[in-house]
Tab-separated table of C-alpha atoms and ligand atoms in Angstrom:
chain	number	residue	atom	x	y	z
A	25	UNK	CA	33.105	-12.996	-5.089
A	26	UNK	CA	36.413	-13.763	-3.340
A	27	UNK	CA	36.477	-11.761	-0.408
A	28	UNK	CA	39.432	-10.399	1.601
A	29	UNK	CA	39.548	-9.298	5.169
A	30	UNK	CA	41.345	-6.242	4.759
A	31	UNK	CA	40.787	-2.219	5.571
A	32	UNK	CA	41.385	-1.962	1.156
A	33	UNK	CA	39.141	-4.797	0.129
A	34	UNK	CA	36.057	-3.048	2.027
A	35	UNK	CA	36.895	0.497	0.771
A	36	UNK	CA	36.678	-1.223	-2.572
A	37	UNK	CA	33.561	-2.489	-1.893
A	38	UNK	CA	31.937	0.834	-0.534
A	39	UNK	CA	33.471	2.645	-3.708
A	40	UNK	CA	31.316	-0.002	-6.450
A	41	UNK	CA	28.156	0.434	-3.838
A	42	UNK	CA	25.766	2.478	-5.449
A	43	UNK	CA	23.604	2.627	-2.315
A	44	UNK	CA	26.871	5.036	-0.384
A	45	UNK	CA	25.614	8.188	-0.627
A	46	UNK	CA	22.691	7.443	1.529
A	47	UNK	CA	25.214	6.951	4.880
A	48	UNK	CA	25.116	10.676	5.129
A	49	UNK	CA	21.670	10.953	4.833
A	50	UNK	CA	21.315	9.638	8.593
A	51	UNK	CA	22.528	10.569	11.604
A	52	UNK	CA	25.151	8.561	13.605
A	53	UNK	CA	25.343	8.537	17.097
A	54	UNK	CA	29.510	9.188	18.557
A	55	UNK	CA	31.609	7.721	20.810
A	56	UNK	CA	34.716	9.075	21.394
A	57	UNK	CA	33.629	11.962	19.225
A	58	UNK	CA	33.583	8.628	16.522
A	59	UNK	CA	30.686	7.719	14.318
A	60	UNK	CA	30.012	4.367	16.080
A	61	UNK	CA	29.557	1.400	13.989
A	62	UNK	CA	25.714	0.690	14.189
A	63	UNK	CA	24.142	-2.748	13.821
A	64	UNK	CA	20.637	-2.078	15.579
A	65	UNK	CA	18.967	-1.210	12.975
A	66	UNK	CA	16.788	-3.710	13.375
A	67	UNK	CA	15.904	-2.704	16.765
A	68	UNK	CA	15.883	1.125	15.878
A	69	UNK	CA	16.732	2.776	12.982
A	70	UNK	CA	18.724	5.733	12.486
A	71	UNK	CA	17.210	8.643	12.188
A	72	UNK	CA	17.173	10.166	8.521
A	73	UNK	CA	18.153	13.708	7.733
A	74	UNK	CA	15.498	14.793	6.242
A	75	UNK	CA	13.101	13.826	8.975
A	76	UNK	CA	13.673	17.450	10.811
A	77	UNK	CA	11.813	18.751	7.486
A	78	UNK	CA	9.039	16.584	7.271
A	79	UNK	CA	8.246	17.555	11.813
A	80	UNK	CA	8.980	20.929	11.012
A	81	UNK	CA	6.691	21.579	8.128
A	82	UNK	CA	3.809	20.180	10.597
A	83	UNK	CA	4.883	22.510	13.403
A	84	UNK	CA	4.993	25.472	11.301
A	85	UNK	CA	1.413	24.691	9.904
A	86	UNK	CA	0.154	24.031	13.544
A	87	UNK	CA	1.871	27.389	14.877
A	88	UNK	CA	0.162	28.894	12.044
A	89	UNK	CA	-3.039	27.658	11.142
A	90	UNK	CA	-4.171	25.966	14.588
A	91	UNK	CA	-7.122	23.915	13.730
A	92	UNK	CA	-7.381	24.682	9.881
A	93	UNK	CA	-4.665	22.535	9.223
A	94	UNK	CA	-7.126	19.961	9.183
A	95	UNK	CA	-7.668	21.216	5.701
A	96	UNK	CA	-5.170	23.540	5.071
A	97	UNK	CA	-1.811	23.118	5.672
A	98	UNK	CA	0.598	22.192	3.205
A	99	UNK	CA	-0.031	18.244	3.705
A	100	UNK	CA	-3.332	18.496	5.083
A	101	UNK	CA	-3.924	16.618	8.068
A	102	UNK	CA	-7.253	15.002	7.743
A	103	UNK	CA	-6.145	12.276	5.259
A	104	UNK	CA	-2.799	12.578	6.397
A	105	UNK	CA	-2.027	9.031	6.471
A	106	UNK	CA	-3.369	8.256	3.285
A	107	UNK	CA	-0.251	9.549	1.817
A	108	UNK	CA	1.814	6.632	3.610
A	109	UNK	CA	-0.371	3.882	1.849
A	110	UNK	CA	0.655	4.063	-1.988
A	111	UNK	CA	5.124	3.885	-0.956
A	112	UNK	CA	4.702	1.061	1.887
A	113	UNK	CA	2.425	-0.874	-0.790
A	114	UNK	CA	5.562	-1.322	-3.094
A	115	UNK	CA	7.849	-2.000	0.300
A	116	UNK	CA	5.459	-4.926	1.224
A	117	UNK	CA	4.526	-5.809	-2.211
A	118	UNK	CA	0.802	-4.941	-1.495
A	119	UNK	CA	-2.191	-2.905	-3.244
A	120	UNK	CA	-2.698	0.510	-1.257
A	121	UNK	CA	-5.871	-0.020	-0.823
A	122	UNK	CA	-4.837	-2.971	1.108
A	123	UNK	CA	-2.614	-1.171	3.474
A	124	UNK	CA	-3.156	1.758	6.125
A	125	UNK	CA	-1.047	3.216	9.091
A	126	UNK	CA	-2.036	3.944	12.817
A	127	UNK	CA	-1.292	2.983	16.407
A	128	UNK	CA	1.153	0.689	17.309
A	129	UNK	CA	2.197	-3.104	16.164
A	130	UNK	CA	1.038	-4.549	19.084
A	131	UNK	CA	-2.236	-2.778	19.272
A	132	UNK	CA	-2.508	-3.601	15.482
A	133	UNK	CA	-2.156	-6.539	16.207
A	134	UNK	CA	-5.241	-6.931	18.584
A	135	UNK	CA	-7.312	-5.230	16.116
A	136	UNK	CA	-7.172	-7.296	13.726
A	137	UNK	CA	-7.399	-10.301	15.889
A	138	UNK	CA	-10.621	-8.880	16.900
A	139	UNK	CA	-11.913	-9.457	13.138
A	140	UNK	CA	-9.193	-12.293	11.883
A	141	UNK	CA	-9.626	-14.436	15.324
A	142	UNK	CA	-13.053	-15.608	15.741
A	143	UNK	CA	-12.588	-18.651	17.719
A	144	UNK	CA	-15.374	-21.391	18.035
A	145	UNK	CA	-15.493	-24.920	20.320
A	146	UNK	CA	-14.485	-26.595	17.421
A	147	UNK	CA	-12.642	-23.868	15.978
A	148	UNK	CA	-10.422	-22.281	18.284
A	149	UNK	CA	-6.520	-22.727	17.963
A	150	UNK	CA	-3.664	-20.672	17.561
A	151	UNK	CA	-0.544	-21.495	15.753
A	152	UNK	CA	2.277	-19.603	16.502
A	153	UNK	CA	6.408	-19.918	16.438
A	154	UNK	CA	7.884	-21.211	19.943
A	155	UNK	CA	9.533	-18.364	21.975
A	156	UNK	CA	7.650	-15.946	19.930
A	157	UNK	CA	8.309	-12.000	20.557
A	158	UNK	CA	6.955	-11.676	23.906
A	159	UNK	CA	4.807	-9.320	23.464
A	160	UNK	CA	3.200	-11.448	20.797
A	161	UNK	CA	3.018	-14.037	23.567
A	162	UNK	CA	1.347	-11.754	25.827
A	163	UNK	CA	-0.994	-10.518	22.890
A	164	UNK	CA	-2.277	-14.694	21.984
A	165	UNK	CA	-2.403	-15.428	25.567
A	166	UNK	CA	-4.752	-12.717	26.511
A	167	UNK	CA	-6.496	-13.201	23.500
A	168	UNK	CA	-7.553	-16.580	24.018
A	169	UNK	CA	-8.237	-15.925	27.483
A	170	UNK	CA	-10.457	-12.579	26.832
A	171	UNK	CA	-12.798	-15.552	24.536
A	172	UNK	CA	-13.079	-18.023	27.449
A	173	UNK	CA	-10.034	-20.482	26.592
A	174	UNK	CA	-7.018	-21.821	28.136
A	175	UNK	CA	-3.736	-21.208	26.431
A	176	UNK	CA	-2.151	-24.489	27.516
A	177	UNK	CA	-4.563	-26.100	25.037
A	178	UNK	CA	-5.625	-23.235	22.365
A	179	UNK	CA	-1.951	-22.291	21.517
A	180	UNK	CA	0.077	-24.751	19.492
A	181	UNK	CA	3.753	-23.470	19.307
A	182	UNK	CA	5.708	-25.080	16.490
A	183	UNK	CA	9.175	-26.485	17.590
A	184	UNK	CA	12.757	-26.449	16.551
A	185	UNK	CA	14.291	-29.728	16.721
A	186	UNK	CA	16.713	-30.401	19.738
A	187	UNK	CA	20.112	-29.053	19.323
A	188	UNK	CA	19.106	-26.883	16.343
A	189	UNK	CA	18.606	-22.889	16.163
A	190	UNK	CA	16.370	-22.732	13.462
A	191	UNK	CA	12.349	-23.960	12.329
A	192	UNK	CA	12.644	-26.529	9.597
A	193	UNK	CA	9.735	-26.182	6.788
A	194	UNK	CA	8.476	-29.180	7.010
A	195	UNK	CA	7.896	-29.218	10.401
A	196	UNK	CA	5.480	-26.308	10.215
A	197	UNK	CA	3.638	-27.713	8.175
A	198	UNK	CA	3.221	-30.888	9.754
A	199	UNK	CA	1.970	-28.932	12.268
A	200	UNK	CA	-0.572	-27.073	10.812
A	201	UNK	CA	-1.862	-29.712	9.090
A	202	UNK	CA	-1.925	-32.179	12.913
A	203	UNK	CA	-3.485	-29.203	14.590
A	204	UNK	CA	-6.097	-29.264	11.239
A	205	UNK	CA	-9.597	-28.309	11.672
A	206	UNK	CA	-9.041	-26.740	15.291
A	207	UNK	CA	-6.899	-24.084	14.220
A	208	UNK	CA	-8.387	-20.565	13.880
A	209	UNK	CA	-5.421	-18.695	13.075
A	210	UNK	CA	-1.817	-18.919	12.770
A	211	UNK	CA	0.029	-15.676	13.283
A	212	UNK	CA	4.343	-15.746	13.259
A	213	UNK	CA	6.574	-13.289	13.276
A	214	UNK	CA	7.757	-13.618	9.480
A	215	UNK	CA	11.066	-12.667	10.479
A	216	UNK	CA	12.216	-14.694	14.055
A	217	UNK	CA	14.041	-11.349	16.091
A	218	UNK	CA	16.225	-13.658	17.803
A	219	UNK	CA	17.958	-15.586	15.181
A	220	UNK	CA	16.994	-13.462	11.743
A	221	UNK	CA	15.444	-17.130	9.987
A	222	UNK	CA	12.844	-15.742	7.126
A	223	UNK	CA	10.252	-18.165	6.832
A	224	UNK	CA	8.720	-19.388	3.548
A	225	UNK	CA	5.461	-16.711	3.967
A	226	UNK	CA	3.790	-18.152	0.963
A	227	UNK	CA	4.176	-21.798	1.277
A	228	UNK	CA	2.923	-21.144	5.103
A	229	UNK	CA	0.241	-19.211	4.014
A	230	UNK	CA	-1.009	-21.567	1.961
A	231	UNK	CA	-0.539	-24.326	4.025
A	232	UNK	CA	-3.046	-22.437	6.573
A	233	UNK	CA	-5.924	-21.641	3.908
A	234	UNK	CA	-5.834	-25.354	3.483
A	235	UNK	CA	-7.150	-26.069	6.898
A	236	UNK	CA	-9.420	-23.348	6.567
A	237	UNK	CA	-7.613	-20.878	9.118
A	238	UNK	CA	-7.166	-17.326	8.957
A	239	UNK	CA	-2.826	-16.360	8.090
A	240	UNK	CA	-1.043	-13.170	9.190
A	241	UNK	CA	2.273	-12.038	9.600
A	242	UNK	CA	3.743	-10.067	12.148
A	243	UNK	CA	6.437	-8.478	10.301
A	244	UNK	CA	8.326	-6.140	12.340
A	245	UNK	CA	11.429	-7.126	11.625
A	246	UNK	CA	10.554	-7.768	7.772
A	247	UNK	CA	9.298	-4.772	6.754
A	248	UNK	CA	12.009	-3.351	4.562
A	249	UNK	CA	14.130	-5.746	5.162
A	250	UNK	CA	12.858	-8.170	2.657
A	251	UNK	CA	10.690	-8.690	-0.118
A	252	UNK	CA	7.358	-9.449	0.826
A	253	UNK	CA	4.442	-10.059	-1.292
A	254	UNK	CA	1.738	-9.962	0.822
A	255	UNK	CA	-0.873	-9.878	-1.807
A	256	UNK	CA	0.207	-12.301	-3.867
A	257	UNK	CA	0.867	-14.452	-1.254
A	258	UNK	CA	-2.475	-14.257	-0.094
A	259	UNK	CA	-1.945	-13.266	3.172
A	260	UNK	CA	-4.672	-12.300	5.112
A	261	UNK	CA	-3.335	-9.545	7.441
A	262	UNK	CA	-0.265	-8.538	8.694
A	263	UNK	CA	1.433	-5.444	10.819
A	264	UNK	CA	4.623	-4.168	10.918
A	265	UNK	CA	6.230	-1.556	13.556
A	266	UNK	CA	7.943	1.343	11.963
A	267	UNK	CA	10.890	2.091	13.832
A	268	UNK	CA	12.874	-0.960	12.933
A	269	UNK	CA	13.997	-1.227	10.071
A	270	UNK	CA	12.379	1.847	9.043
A	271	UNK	CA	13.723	4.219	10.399
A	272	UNK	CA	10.486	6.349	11.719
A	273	UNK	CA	11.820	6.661	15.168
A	274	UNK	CA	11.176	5.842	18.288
A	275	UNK	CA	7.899	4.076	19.466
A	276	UNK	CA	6.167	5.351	16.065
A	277	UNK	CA	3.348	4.294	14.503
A	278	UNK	CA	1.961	0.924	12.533
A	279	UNK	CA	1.430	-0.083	8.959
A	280	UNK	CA	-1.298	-2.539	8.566
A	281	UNK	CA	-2.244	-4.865	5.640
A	282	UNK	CA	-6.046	-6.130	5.022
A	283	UNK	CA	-6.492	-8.208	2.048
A	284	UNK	CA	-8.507	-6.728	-0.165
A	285	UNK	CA	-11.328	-9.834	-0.206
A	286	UNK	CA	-12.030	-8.569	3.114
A	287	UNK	CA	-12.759	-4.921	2.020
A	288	UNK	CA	-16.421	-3.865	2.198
A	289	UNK	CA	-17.444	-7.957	3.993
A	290	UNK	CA	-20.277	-7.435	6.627
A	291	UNK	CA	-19.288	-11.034	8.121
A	292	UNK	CA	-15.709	-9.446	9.237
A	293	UNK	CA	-16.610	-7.899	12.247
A	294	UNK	CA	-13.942	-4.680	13.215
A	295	UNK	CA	-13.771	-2.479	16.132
A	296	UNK	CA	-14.608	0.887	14.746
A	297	UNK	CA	-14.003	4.874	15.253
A	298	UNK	CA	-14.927	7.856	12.780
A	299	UNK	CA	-11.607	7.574	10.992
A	300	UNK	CA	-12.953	4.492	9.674
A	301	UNK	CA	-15.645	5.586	8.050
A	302	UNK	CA	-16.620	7.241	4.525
A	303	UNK	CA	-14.271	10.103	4.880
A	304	UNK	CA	-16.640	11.844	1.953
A	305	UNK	CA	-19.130	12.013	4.944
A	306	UNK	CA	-17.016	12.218	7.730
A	307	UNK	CA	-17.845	15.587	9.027
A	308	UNK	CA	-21.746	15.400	8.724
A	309	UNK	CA	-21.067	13.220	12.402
A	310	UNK	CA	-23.909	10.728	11.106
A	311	UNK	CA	-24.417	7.801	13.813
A	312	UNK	CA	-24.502	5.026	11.538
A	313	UNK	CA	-20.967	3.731	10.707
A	314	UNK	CA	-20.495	3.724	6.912
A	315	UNK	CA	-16.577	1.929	5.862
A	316	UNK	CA	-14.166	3.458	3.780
A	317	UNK	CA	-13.643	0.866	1.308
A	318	UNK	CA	-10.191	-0.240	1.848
A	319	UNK	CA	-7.985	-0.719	4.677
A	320	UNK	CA	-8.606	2.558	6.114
A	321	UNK	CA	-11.697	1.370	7.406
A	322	UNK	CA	-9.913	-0.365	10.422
A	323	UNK	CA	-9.223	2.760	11.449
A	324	UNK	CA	-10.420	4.547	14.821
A	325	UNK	CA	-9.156	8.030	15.903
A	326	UNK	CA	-7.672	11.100	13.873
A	327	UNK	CA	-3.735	10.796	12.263
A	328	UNK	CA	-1.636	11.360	14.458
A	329	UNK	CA	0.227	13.047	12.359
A	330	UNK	CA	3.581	14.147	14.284
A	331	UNK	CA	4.396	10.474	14.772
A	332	UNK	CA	3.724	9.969	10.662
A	333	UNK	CA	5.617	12.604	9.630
A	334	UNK	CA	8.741	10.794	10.195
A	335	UNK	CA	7.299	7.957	8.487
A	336	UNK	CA	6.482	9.957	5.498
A	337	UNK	CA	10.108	10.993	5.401
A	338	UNK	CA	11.128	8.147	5.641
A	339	UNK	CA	9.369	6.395	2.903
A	340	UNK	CA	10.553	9.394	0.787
A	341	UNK	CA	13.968	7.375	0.757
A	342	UNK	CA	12.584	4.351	0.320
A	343	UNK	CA	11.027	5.223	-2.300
A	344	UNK	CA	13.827	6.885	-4.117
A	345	UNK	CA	15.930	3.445	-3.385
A	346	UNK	CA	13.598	0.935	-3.602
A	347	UNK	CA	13.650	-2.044	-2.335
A	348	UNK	CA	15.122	-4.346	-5.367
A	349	UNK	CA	18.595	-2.045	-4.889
A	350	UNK	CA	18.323	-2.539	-0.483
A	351	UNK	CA	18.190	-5.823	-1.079
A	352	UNK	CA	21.252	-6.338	-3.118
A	353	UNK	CA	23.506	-4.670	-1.356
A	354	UNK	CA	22.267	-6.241	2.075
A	355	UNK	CA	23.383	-9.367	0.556
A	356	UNK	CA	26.654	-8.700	-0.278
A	357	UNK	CA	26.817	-6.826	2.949
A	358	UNK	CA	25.728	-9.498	5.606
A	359	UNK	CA	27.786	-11.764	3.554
A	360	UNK	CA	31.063	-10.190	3.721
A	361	UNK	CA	29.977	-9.675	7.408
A	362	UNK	CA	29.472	-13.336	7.751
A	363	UNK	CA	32.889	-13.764	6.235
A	364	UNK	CA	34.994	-10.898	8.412
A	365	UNK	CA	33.647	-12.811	11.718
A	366	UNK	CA	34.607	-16.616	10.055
A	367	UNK	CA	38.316	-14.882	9.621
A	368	UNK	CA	38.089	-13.461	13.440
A	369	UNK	CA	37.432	-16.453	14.222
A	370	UNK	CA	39.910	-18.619	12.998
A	371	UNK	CA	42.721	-15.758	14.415
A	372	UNK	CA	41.789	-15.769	18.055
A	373	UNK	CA	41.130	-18.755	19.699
A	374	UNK	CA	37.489	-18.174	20.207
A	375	UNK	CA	33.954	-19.999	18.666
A	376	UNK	CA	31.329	-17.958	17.200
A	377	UNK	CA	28.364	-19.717	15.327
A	378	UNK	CA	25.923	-17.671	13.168
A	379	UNK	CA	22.784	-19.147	14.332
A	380	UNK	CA	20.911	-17.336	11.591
A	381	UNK	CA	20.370	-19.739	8.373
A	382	UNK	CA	23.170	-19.466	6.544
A	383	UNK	CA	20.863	-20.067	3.115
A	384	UNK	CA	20.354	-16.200	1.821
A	385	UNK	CA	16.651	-17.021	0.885
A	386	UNK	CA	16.208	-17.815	4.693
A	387	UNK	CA	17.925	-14.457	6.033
A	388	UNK	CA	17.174	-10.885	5.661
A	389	UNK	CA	19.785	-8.421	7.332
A	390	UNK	CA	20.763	-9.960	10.659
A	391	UNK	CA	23.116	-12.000	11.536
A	392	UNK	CA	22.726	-13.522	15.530
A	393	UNK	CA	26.294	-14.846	16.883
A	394	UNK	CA	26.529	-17.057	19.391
A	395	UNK	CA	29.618	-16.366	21.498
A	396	UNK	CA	30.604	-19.725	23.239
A	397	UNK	CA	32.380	-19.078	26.145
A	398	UNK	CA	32.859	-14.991	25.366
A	399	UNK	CA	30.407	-13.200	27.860
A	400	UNK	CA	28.746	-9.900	28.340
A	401	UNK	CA	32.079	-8.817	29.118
A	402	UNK	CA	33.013	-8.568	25.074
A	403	UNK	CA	29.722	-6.863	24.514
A	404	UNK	CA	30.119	-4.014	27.103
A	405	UNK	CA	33.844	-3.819	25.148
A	406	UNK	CA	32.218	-3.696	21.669
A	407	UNK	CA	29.910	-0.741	22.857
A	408	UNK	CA	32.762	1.360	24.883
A	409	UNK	CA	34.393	0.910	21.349
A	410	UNK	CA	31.519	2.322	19.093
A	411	UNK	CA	30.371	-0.877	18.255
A	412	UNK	CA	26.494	-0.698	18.861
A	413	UNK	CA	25.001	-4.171	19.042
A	414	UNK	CA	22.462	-5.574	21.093
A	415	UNK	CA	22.922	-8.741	24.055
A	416	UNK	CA	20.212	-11.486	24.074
A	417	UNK	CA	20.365	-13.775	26.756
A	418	UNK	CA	22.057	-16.053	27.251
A	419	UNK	CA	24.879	-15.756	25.268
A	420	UNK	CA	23.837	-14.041	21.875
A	421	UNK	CA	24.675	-11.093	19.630
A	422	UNK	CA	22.666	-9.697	16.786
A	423	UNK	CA	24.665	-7.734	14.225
A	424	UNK	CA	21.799	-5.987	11.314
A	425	UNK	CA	24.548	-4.040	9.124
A	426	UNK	CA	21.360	-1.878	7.536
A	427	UNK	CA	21.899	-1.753	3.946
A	428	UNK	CA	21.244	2.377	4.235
A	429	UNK	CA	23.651	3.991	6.281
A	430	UNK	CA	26.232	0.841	6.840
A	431	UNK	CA	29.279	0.626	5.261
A	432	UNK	CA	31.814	-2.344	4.002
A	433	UNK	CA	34.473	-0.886	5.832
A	434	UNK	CA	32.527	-0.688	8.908
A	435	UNK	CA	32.186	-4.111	8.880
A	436	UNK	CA	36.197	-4.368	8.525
A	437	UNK	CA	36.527	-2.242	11.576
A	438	UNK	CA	34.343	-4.526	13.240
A	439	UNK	CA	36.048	-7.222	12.720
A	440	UNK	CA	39.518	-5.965	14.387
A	441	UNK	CA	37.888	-3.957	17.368
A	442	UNK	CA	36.122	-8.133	17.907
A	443	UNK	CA	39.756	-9.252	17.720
A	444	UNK	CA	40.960	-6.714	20.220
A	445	UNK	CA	37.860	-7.506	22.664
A	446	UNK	CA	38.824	-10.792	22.798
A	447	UNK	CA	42.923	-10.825	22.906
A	448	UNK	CA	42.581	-8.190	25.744
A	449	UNK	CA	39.876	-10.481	27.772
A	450	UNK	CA	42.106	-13.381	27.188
A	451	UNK	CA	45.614	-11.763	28.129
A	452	UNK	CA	43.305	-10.867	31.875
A	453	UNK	CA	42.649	-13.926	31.829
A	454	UNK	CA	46.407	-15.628	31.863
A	455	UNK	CA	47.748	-12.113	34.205
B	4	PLP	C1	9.632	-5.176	17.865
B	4	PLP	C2	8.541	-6.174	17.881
B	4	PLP	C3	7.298	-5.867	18.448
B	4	PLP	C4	7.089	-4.557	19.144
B	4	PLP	O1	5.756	-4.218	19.263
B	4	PLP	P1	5.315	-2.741	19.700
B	4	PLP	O2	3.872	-2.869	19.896
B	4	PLP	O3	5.704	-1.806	18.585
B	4	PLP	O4	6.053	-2.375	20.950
B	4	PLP	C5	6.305	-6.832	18.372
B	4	PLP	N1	6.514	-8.028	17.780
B	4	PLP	C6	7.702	-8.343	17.230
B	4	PLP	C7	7.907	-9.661	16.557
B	4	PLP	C8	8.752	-7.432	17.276
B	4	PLP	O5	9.948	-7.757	16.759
């Protein structure tokens, strides 16, 4: 498509998107009494209208039914989060058996490092992505530590070349396949959060089963973003946050993903809690520890089930949308995007380079710009001008126009308040 960098163009484009209605589904933060122009929502989604419902409904049930809600209210609360498993299946292109929800990424993560990381002296390494998410970072490190090794030697970080922003393929493998029989596990965020690169889950996947390590995903800034076949792919195990691009607000809860090969395996050692057992014979409080079948049997405590409420509403739209449609329009969307800032560019006397691959396969919805020689000074303008995005040290921008609730005009508007930002800071500059 030939696009054009004009106010009519993108209101063409937001009149063929079948995906439009769904902008007033969420609510927008103001500035100015404005709806801003929202690009975080890969960092935290907005928050969907019909979330109030799904909170309420639990509210009402625990103002009127106390602790028989267990059983008894309208959604019952015991198996609560059973009800999440079947919709995030299709999102991450997974059985639900395979999948279950509780805690929180990072603790998630743990978890299933306690069965998936198993380390032994010949056996011990971790491959991971260089400048991982920190907390990942903090997560492998004490990891290692908590089984007697040093991190300097059991983590293997897999390098971008000098002078470029983004993994290369081949390179990962190569490194899986040096590191060999020492590696234990290799666990990457499948989408990077600073520069948006997807990497080739499968292929990587693979690569790792053929050294005989254990494969998962940290996909908090994939999940439902882009299409992930986790089963097929035969991924191991993988977590997600919620709050990203899902939309479940703030802090909330973790999906989870368990192979099914490792259902019902006495070698796969767990940490446990009565969630996790047979819920059939929950209640009878027998001491010995008897697995659900599936996923759920990595859980420990009882649903929390004010944080998955929003979740559940949440997947409601989801599900209505499905993925297949997100996916489309976030291409045409970050593309036009890409395009609006290339014609910025060449009107003000400014550099911006998308660091994010500029191959669709290897992006989802973000878009990292790297401002040469514009500062924080253009950000803090973006944001008094309802332009939310987020800073990343040193000199980076991420813009995630969420397929949802953003519009082609918004990122029209974008474009000129950008312009604006930087003719005002360079007309200070010559004053
Ligand atoms: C957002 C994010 C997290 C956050 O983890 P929490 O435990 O939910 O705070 C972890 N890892 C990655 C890669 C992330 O992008």
């Amino acid at each position: 498509m030939q696009f054009e960098n004009t106010k009519q163009f993108a209101q063409d484009l937001d009149e063929q998107d079948v995906l439009r209605k769904y902008r007033d589904q969420f609510h927008f933060p103001k500035v100015n009494g404005k709806q801003v122009i929202y690009f975080t929502g890969n960092s935290l989604g907005l928050q969907p209208k019909n979330t109030k419902r799904f909170v309420d409904e639990v509210m009402q049930d625990w103002s009127e039914l106390a602790v028989e809600g267990h059983f008894y209210a309208k959604k019952p609360w015991w198996d609560y989060h059973e009800r999440l498993a079947e919709p995030l299946s299709r999102i991450v292109g997974a059985k639900p058996e395979e999948i279950t929800v509780m805690n929180t990424l990072t603790v998630n993560l743990h978890l299933l490092m306690v069965s998936f990381y198993r380390p032994t002296d010949k056996r011990y390494k971790i491959i991971c992505e260089e400048k991982a998410f920190p907390s990942d970072q903090y997560m492998l490190k004490s990891q290692v530590k908590f089984h007697g090794y040093d991190p300097k030697d059991a983590i293997v970080e897999i390098k971008k070349r000098d002078g470029e922003h983004n993994f290369r393929k081949e390179d990962i493998i190569k490194t899986i396949q040096e590191v060999g029989e020492e590696c234990a596990l290799i666990l990457i965020g499948g989408v990077n959060y600073y520069t948006g690169q997807v990497f080739d889950m499968k292929t990587i996947t693979k690569a790792g089963h053929d050294i005989g390590a254990f494969v998962g995903w940290d996909l908090a800034h994939a999940a439902g973003n882009i299409k992930l076949e986790l089963h097929d792919w035969d991924v191991d195990f993988a977590a997600w946050c919620s709050y990203k691009y899902m939309n479940s607000g703030p802090g909330n809860t973790s999906g989870c993903f368990v192979h099914e090969r490792f259902h019902n395996r006495q070698d796969i050692p767990r940490f446990e809690g009565w969630w996790g057992t047979n819920k059939e014979t929950r209640f009878l409080m027998k001491p010995e520890f008897e697995p659900m079948p599936n996923a759920d049997a990595w859980q420990l405590s009882n649903a929390p089930v004010l944080a998955l409420a929003p979740y559940l509403a949440s997947l409601e739209l989801f599900d209505e949308v499905g993925m297949d449609a997100l996916i489309q329009k976030r291409n045409l969307i970050v593309s036009y995007l890409e395009f609006v800032l290339k014609e910025i560019d060449k009107q003000v006397d400014s550099t911006f380079e998308v660091i994010t691959p500029s191959d669709p396969s290897e992006r989802g919805t973000q878009l990292s710009v790297f401002l040469h020689g514009e500062g924080r000074k253009l950000f803090d303008y973006l944001m008094k001008n309802g332009v939310i995005t987020d800073w990343r040290e040193p000199n980076v921008i991420r813009l995630a126009p969420a397929p949802f609730y953003c519009s082609f005009e918004d990122m029209y508007n974008f474009g000129q308040i950008l312009k604006q930002g930087i003719l005002q800071k360079t007309s200070e500059l010559s004053n």
